[in-house]
């Protein structure tokens, strides 16, 4: 009787006896990861496996990502924190060329950007060499922290300005890890120096600020101060930031900061945000896991789509 009553009840209100859950179609992956790295045997820590182009494309496949911009790690050889290297520039060239050779194995999927310490005497020469070499994409990676950049030092500002000017002349995108390392100061004042003194030297090319102007993670006052400067410039439609972009590599993962991250992305403008996951370090989560972490931020589906479909102009 109970079964008969249940059948009559479902029929009377027009419900099926069993409701099959419609399959939920997963959101498509971002078409491009704008911030990736490889890892040579020489740079791998003991016990770590190198990450070549084959390994990277396998990780991208697992995440459903079609393409990636691969940023050379050659800047590491110019770090003032490392012991001096007698053949430093030769090592920089070799690292950049290795990255280019690896990326050339997957020309439809990967693009290589070269890198170097912008304060070194060989900086302009390496930029010009990379600009001539068609194995590289039209872009360079600068790592201010690893390179010992001090945005309060007029000499460093002048050296940065000449690199930005040369990149602009050669039509090369700049991907900038702007966060400096202690003891060099970082915050609103240094971001203002960058905006006033450095960025105007490259008015015609995209400038991509890595890690949302931090060094990975989110939440410290220095990073917020730097972002406040850029946000204010964007809000007043300052022409100096017309080609300014931000990638989100390694910023997600801290649930307590997630609402603030989402709020900041909206304030900067979703149209200026690029998806990136970093990589190049075996201790970092692989691309698939990074995408899952990113998608836990409190953004709605339309906002995720807007960011993930962005492409630098």
GROMACS .gro file of C-alpha atoms in nm:
model
  313
    1UNK     CA    1   0.000   0.000   0.000
    2UNK     CA    2   0.280   0.244   0.086
    3UNK     CA    3   0.439   0.180  -0.253
    4UNK     CA    4   0.105   0.234  -0.431
    5UNK     CA    5   0.047   0.558  -0.239
    6UNK     CA    6   0.393   0.685  -0.332
    7UNK     CA    7   0.335   0.608  -0.699
    8UNK     CA    8   0.004   0.794  -0.695
    9UNK     CA    9   0.158   1.093  -0.512
   10UNK     CA   10   0.443   1.137  -0.759
   11UNK     CA   11   0.203   1.100  -1.049
   12UNK     CA   12  -0.044   1.352  -0.907
   13UNK     CA   13   0.213   1.631  -0.880
   14UNK     CA   14   0.374   1.558  -1.211
   15UNK     CA   15   0.713   1.439  -1.085
   16UNK     CA   16   0.898   1.147  -1.237
   17UNK     CA   17   0.945   0.843  -1.020
   18UNK     CA   18   1.321   0.887  -1.044
   19UNK     CA   19   1.493   1.210  -1.131
   20UNK     CA   20   1.812   1.148  -1.320
   21UNK     CA   21   2.064   1.415  -1.237
   22UNK     CA   22   2.165   1.601  -1.549
   23UNK     CA   23   2.540   1.571  -1.599
   24UNK     CA   24   2.718   1.890  -1.501
   25UNK     CA   25   2.946   1.996  -1.779
   26UNK     CA   26   3.275   2.114  -1.632
   27UNK     CA   27   3.387   2.463  -1.720
   28UNK     CA   28   3.645   2.461  -1.999
   29UNK     CA   29   4.003   2.515  -1.895
   30UNK     CA   30   4.175   2.845  -1.974
   31UNK     CA   31   4.309   2.830  -2.330
   32UNK     CA   32   4.642   2.982  -2.224
   33UNK     CA   33   4.861   2.967  -1.914
   34UNK     CA   34   5.045   3.300  -1.930
   35UNK     CA   35   5.308   3.216  -1.666
   36UNK     CA   36   5.496   2.887  -1.683
   37UNK     CA   37   5.855   2.766  -1.643
   38UNK     CA   38   6.070   2.465  -1.723
   39UNK     CA   39   6.353   2.330  -1.505
   40UNK     CA   40   6.694   2.212  -1.625
   41UNK     CA   41   6.897   1.937  -1.462
   42UNK     CA   42   7.148   2.201  -1.349
   43UNK     CA   43   6.884   2.401  -1.161
   44UNK     CA   44   6.700   2.105  -1.009
   45UNK     CA   45   6.765   2.039  -0.643
   46UNK     CA   46   6.909   1.699  -0.543
   47UNK     CA   47   6.640   1.437  -0.588
   48UNK     CA   48   6.424   1.657  -0.810
   49UNK     CA   49   6.338   1.566  -1.166
   50UNK     CA   50   6.391   1.828  -1.436
   51UNK     CA   51   6.085   1.963  -1.615
   52UNK     CA   52   6.129   1.970  -1.992
   53UNK     CA   53   5.875   2.065  -2.257
   54UNK     CA   54   5.740   1.711  -2.277
   55UNK     CA   55   5.674   1.704  -1.903
   56UNK     CA   56   5.513   2.048  -1.913
   57UNK     CA   57   5.280   1.965  -2.201
   58UNK     CA   58   5.173   1.649  -2.018
   59UNK     CA   59   5.078   1.862  -1.716
   60UNK     CA   60   4.895   2.108  -1.940
   61UNK     CA   61   4.708   1.817  -2.101
   62UNK     CA   62   4.599   1.694  -1.758
   63UNK     CA   63   4.460   2.041  -1.686
   64UNK     CA   64   4.299   2.079  -2.029
   65UNK     CA   65   4.511   2.384  -2.111
   66UNK     CA   66   4.610   2.415  -2.476
   67UNK     CA   67   4.894   2.668  -2.472
   68UNK     CA   68   5.147   2.829  -2.237
   69UNK     CA   69   5.404   3.106  -2.224
   70UNK     CA   70   5.729   2.956  -2.094
   71UNK     CA   71   5.949   3.202  -1.907
   72UNK     CA   72   6.321   3.125  -1.903
   73UNK     CA   73   6.498   3.093  -1.569
   74UNK     CA   74   6.822   3.245  -1.701
   75UNK     CA   75   6.783   3.543  -1.467
   76UNK     CA   76   6.887   3.316  -1.179
   77UNK     CA   77   7.248   3.315  -1.296
   78UNK     CA   78   7.267   3.689  -1.235
   79UNK     CA   79   7.148   3.680  -0.875
   80UNK     CA   80   7.365   3.887  -0.640
   81UNK     CA   81   7.275   3.643  -0.362
   82UNK     CA   82   7.450   3.354  -0.538
   83UNK     CA   83   7.827   3.299  -0.553
   84UNK     CA   84   7.986   3.472  -0.854
   85UNK     CA   85   7.987   3.265  -1.173
   86UNK     CA   86   8.295   3.322  -1.393
   87UNK     CA   87   8.105   3.244  -1.714
   88UNK     CA   88   7.778   3.404  -1.602
   89UNK     CA   89   7.669   3.548  -1.936
   90UNK     CA   90   7.752   3.224  -2.117
   91UNK     CA   91   7.529   3.041  -1.869
   92UNK     CA   92   7.251   3.294  -1.928
   93UNK     CA   93   7.274   3.237  -2.303
   94UNK     CA   94   7.278   2.860  -2.259
   95UNK     CA   95   6.971   2.864  -2.034
   96UNK     CA   96   6.776   3.088  -2.268
   97UNK     CA   97   6.872   2.874  -2.567
   98UNK     CA   98   6.780   2.551  -2.389
   99UNK     CA   99   6.437   2.695  -2.313
  100UNK     CA  100   6.396   2.796  -2.677
  101UNK     CA  101   6.499   2.450  -2.802
  102UNK     CA  102   6.257   2.276  -2.569
  103UNK     CA  103   5.968   2.503  -2.659
  104UNK     CA  104   6.042   2.459  -3.031
  105UNK     CA  105   5.943   2.092  -2.994
  106UNK     CA  106   5.582   2.207  -2.943
  107UNK     CA  107   5.551   2.516  -3.163
  108UNK     CA  108   5.171   2.510  -3.170
  109UNK     CA  109   5.147   2.503  -2.793
  110UNK     CA  110   5.440   2.679  -2.629
  111UNK     CA  111   5.605   3.019  -2.663
  112UNK     CA  112   5.943   3.099  -2.504
  113UNK     CA  113   6.039   3.428  -2.341
  114UNK     CA  114   6.406   3.484  -2.258
  115UNK     CA  115   6.526   3.635  -1.932
  116UNK     CA  116   6.826   3.800  -1.768
  117UNK     CA  117   6.916   4.030  -1.481
  118UNK     CA  118   6.825   4.380  -1.610
  119UNK     CA  119   7.102   4.543  -1.404
  120UNK     CA  120   7.386   4.352  -1.571
  121UNK     CA  121   7.615   4.495  -1.836
  122UNK     CA  122   7.506   4.222  -2.078
  123UNK     CA  123   7.133   4.297  -2.038
  124UNK     CA  124   7.086   4.500  -2.355
  125UNK     CA  125   7.301   4.262  -2.557
  126UNK     CA  126   7.096   3.961  -2.449
  127UNK     CA  127   6.772   4.144  -2.515
  128UNK     CA  128   6.888   4.223  -2.868
  129UNK     CA  129   7.003   3.865  -2.923
  130UNK     CA  130   6.666   3.729  -2.812
  131UNK     CA  131   6.485   3.981  -3.030
  132UNK     CA  132   6.678   3.854  -3.335
  133UNK     CA  133   6.628   3.484  -3.255
  134UNK     CA  134   6.297   3.371  -3.402
  135UNK     CA  135   6.283   3.074  -3.165
  136UNK     CA  136   6.177   3.317  -2.895
  137UNK     CA  137   5.842   3.485  -2.867
  138UNK     CA  138   5.841   3.861  -2.856
  139UNK     CA  139   5.889   3.890  -2.484
  140UNK     CA  140   6.125   3.886  -2.186
  141UNK     CA  141   6.094   3.795  -1.819
  142UNK     CA  142   6.245   4.020  -1.553
  143UNK     CA  143   6.270   3.909  -1.189
  144UNK     CA  144   6.334   4.214  -0.973
  145UNK     CA  145   6.367   4.020  -0.648
  146UNK     CA  146   6.619   3.764  -0.767
  147UNK     CA  147   6.810   4.034  -0.957
  148UNK     CA  148   6.862   4.256  -0.654
  149UNK     CA  149   6.665   4.549  -0.795
  150UNK     CA  150   6.614   4.843  -0.561
  151UNK     CA  151   6.333   5.068  -0.683
  152UNK     CA  152   6.461   5.347  -0.455
  153UNK     CA  153   6.803   5.348  -0.625
  154UNK     CA  154   6.832   5.602  -0.911
  155UNK     CA  155   7.100   5.389  -1.079
  156UNK     CA  156   6.876   5.082  -1.080
  157UNK     CA  157   6.586   5.289  -1.210
  158UNK     CA  158   6.801   5.417  -1.497
  159UNK     CA  159   6.914   5.063  -1.585
  160UNK     CA  160   6.557   4.937  -1.579
  161UNK     CA  161   6.443   5.225  -1.794
  162UNK     CA  162   6.695   5.142  -2.067
  163UNK     CA  163   6.580   4.778  -2.073
  164UNK     CA  164   6.216   4.883  -2.094
  165UNK     CA  165   6.300   5.128  -2.371
  166UNK     CA  166   6.484   4.859  -2.568
  167UNK     CA  167   6.197   4.615  -2.520
  168UNK     CA  168   5.956   4.876  -2.647
  169UNK     CA  169   6.174   4.945  -2.953
  170UNK     CA  170   6.185   4.574  -3.032
  171UNK     CA  171   5.814   4.518  -2.970
  172UNK     CA  172   5.874   4.280  -2.680
  173UNK     CA  173   5.625   4.211  -2.403
  174UNK     CA  174   5.764   4.247  -2.050
  175UNK     CA  175   5.669   3.998  -1.778
  176UNK     CA  176   5.783   4.154  -1.452
  177UNK     CA  177   5.817   3.987  -1.114
  178UNK     CA  178   5.810   4.325  -0.947
  179UNK     CA  179   5.828   4.225  -0.582
  180UNK     CA  180   6.178   4.306  -0.459
  181UNK     CA  181   6.363   4.113  -0.191
  182UNK     CA  182   6.465   4.237   0.150
  183UNK     CA  183   6.652   4.444   0.249
  184UNK     CA  184   6.534   4.641  -0.055
  185UNK     CA  185   6.207   4.821   0.026
  186UNK     CA  186   5.879   4.738  -0.143
  187UNK     CA  187   5.533   4.889  -0.128
  188UNK     CA  188   5.336   5.190  -0.248
  189UNK     CA  189   5.638   5.422  -0.279
  190UNK     CA  190   5.829   5.173  -0.494
  191UNK     CA  191   5.525   5.102  -0.712
  192UNK     CA  192   5.492   5.475  -0.765
  193UNK     CA  193   5.858   5.493  -0.872
  194UNK     CA  194   5.792   5.211  -1.118
  195UNK     CA  195   5.483   5.388  -1.251
  196UNK     CA  196   5.653   5.727  -1.279
  197UNK     CA  197   6.006   5.634  -1.386
  198UNK     CA  198   6.010   5.290  -1.549
  199UNK     CA  199   5.676   5.204  -1.707
  200UNK     CA  200   5.665   5.513  -1.933
  201UNK     CA  201   5.977   5.383  -2.113
  202UNK     CA  202   5.766   5.102  -2.265
  203UNK     CA  203   5.441   5.271  -2.369
  204UNK     CA  204   5.365   5.053  -2.671
  205UNK     CA  205   5.405   4.696  -2.544
  206UNK     CA  206   5.216   4.488  -2.287
  207UNK     CA  207   5.365   4.484  -1.939
  208UNK     CA  208   5.249   4.189  -1.730
  209UNK     CA  209   5.298   4.221  -1.355
  210UNK     CA  210   5.352   3.869  -1.223
  211UNK     CA  211   5.190   3.725  -0.910
  212UNK     CA  212   4.956   4.025  -0.881
  213UNK     CA  213   5.254   4.244  -0.780
  214UNK     CA  214   5.357   4.003  -0.504
  215UNK     CA  215   5.588   3.706  -0.483
  216UNK     CA  216   5.325   3.433  -0.446
  217UNK     CA  217   5.038   3.423  -0.202
  218UNK     CA  218   4.833   3.724  -0.099
  219UNK     CA  219   4.781   3.936   0.205
  220UNK     CA  220   5.086   4.140   0.304
  221UNK     CA  221   5.067   4.517   0.335
  222UNK     CA  222   5.351   4.582   0.088
  223UNK     CA  223   5.172   4.398  -0.191
  224UNK     CA  224   4.847   4.576  -0.112
  225UNK     CA  225   5.025   4.911  -0.114
  226UNK     CA  226   5.172   4.845  -0.457
  227UNK     CA  227   4.836   4.734  -0.594
  228UNK     CA  228   4.668   5.043  -0.451
  229UNK     CA  229   4.899   5.257  -0.666
  230UNK     CA  230   4.812   5.068  -0.983
  231UNK     CA  231   4.443   5.053  -0.898
  232UNK     CA  232   4.432   5.430  -0.850
  233UNK     CA  233   4.607   5.485  -1.184
  234UNK     CA  234   4.361   5.254  -1.358
  235UNK     CA  235   4.069   5.429  -1.190
  236UNK     CA  236   4.175   5.770  -1.318
  237UNK     CA  237   4.248   5.626  -1.665
  238UNK     CA  238   4.615   5.714  -1.646
  239UNK     CA  239   4.753   5.661  -1.999
  240UNK     CA  240   5.069   5.504  -1.857
  241UNK     CA  241   4.875   5.192  -1.755
  242UNK     CA  242   4.692   5.140  -2.083
  243UNK     CA  243   4.897   4.825  -2.155
  244UNK     CA  244   4.932   4.704  -1.796
  245UNK     CA  245   4.826   4.349  -1.708
  246UNK     CA  246   4.843   4.131  -1.397
  247UNK     CA  247   4.879   3.754  -1.375
  248UNK     CA  248   4.743   3.551  -1.086
  249UNK     CA  249   5.019   3.290  -1.065
  250UNK     CA  250   5.039   3.143  -0.713
  251UNK     CA  251   4.808   3.398  -0.549
  252UNK     CA  252   4.524   3.161  -0.458
  253UNK     CA  253   4.520   2.889  -0.195
  254UNK     CA  254   4.470   3.088   0.125
  255UNK     CA  255   4.099   3.057   0.201
  256UNK     CA  256   4.103   3.341   0.453
  257UNK     CA  257   4.230   3.580   0.184
  258UNK     CA  258   4.002   3.453  -0.094
  259UNK     CA  259   3.733   3.726  -0.057
  260UNK     CA  260   3.999   3.998  -0.062
  261UNK     CA  261   4.163   3.849  -0.371
  262UNK     CA  262   3.831   3.842  -0.555
  263UNK     CA  263   3.758   4.200  -0.450
  264UNK     CA  264   4.101   4.314  -0.569
  265UNK     CA  265   4.066   4.146  -0.908
  266UNK     CA  266   3.733   4.320  -0.964
  267UNK     CA  267   3.878   4.654  -0.857
  268UNK     CA  268   4.173   4.625  -1.096
  269UNK     CA  269   3.936   4.523  -1.374
  270UNK     CA  270   3.878   4.166  -1.486
  271UNK     CA  271   3.984   4.263  -1.836
  272UNK     CA  272   4.341   4.319  -1.709
  273UNK     CA  273   4.385   3.983  -1.536
  274UNK     CA  274   4.564   3.687  -1.696
  275UNK     CA  275   4.552   3.327  -1.584
  276UNK     CA  276   4.888   3.179  -1.487
  277UNK     CA  277   5.005   2.896  -1.264
  278UNK     CA  278   5.387   2.938  -1.248
  279UNK     CA  279   5.540   2.587  -1.242
  280UNK     CA  280   5.903   2.502  -1.299
  281UNK     CA  281   5.941   2.389  -0.938
  282UNK     CA  282   5.863   2.025  -0.855
  283UNK     CA  283   5.741   2.137  -0.512
  284UNK     CA  284   5.468   2.353  -0.670
  285UNK     CA  285   5.130   2.193  -0.745
  286UNK     CA  286   5.098   2.080  -1.109
  287UNK     CA  287   4.887   2.277  -1.356
  288UNK     CA  288   4.569   2.077  -1.296
  289UNK     CA  289   4.585   2.128  -0.921
  290UNK     CA  290   4.668   2.496  -0.960
  291UNK     CA  291   4.360   2.541  -1.178
  292UNK     CA  292   4.143   2.373  -0.915
  293UNK     CA  293   4.288   2.599  -0.643
  294UNK     CA  294   4.227   2.908  -0.857
  295UNK     CA  295   3.865   2.813  -0.917
  296UNK     CA  296   3.793   2.800  -0.546
  297UNK     CA  297   3.806   3.179  -0.531
  298UNK     CA  298   3.464   3.343  -0.474
  299UNK     CA  299   3.419   3.458  -0.832
  300UNK     CA  300   3.111   3.371  -1.035
  301UNK     CA  301   3.131   3.162  -1.355
  302UNK     CA  302   3.109   3.467  -1.579
  303UNK     CA  303   3.399   3.630  -1.394
  304UNK     CA  304   3.614   3.318  -1.427
  305UNK     CA  305   3.534   3.303  -1.799
  306UNK     CA  306   3.619   3.671  -1.842
  307UNK     CA  307   3.961   3.632  -1.683
  308UNK     CA  308   4.049   3.298  -1.837
  309UNK     CA  309   3.963   3.414  -2.189
  310UNK     CA  310   4.175   3.729  -2.168
  311UNK     CA  311   4.460   3.771  -2.413
  312UNK     CA  312   4.724   4.043  -2.409
  313UNK     CA  313   4.664   4.299  -2.679
   0.00000   0.00000   0.00000
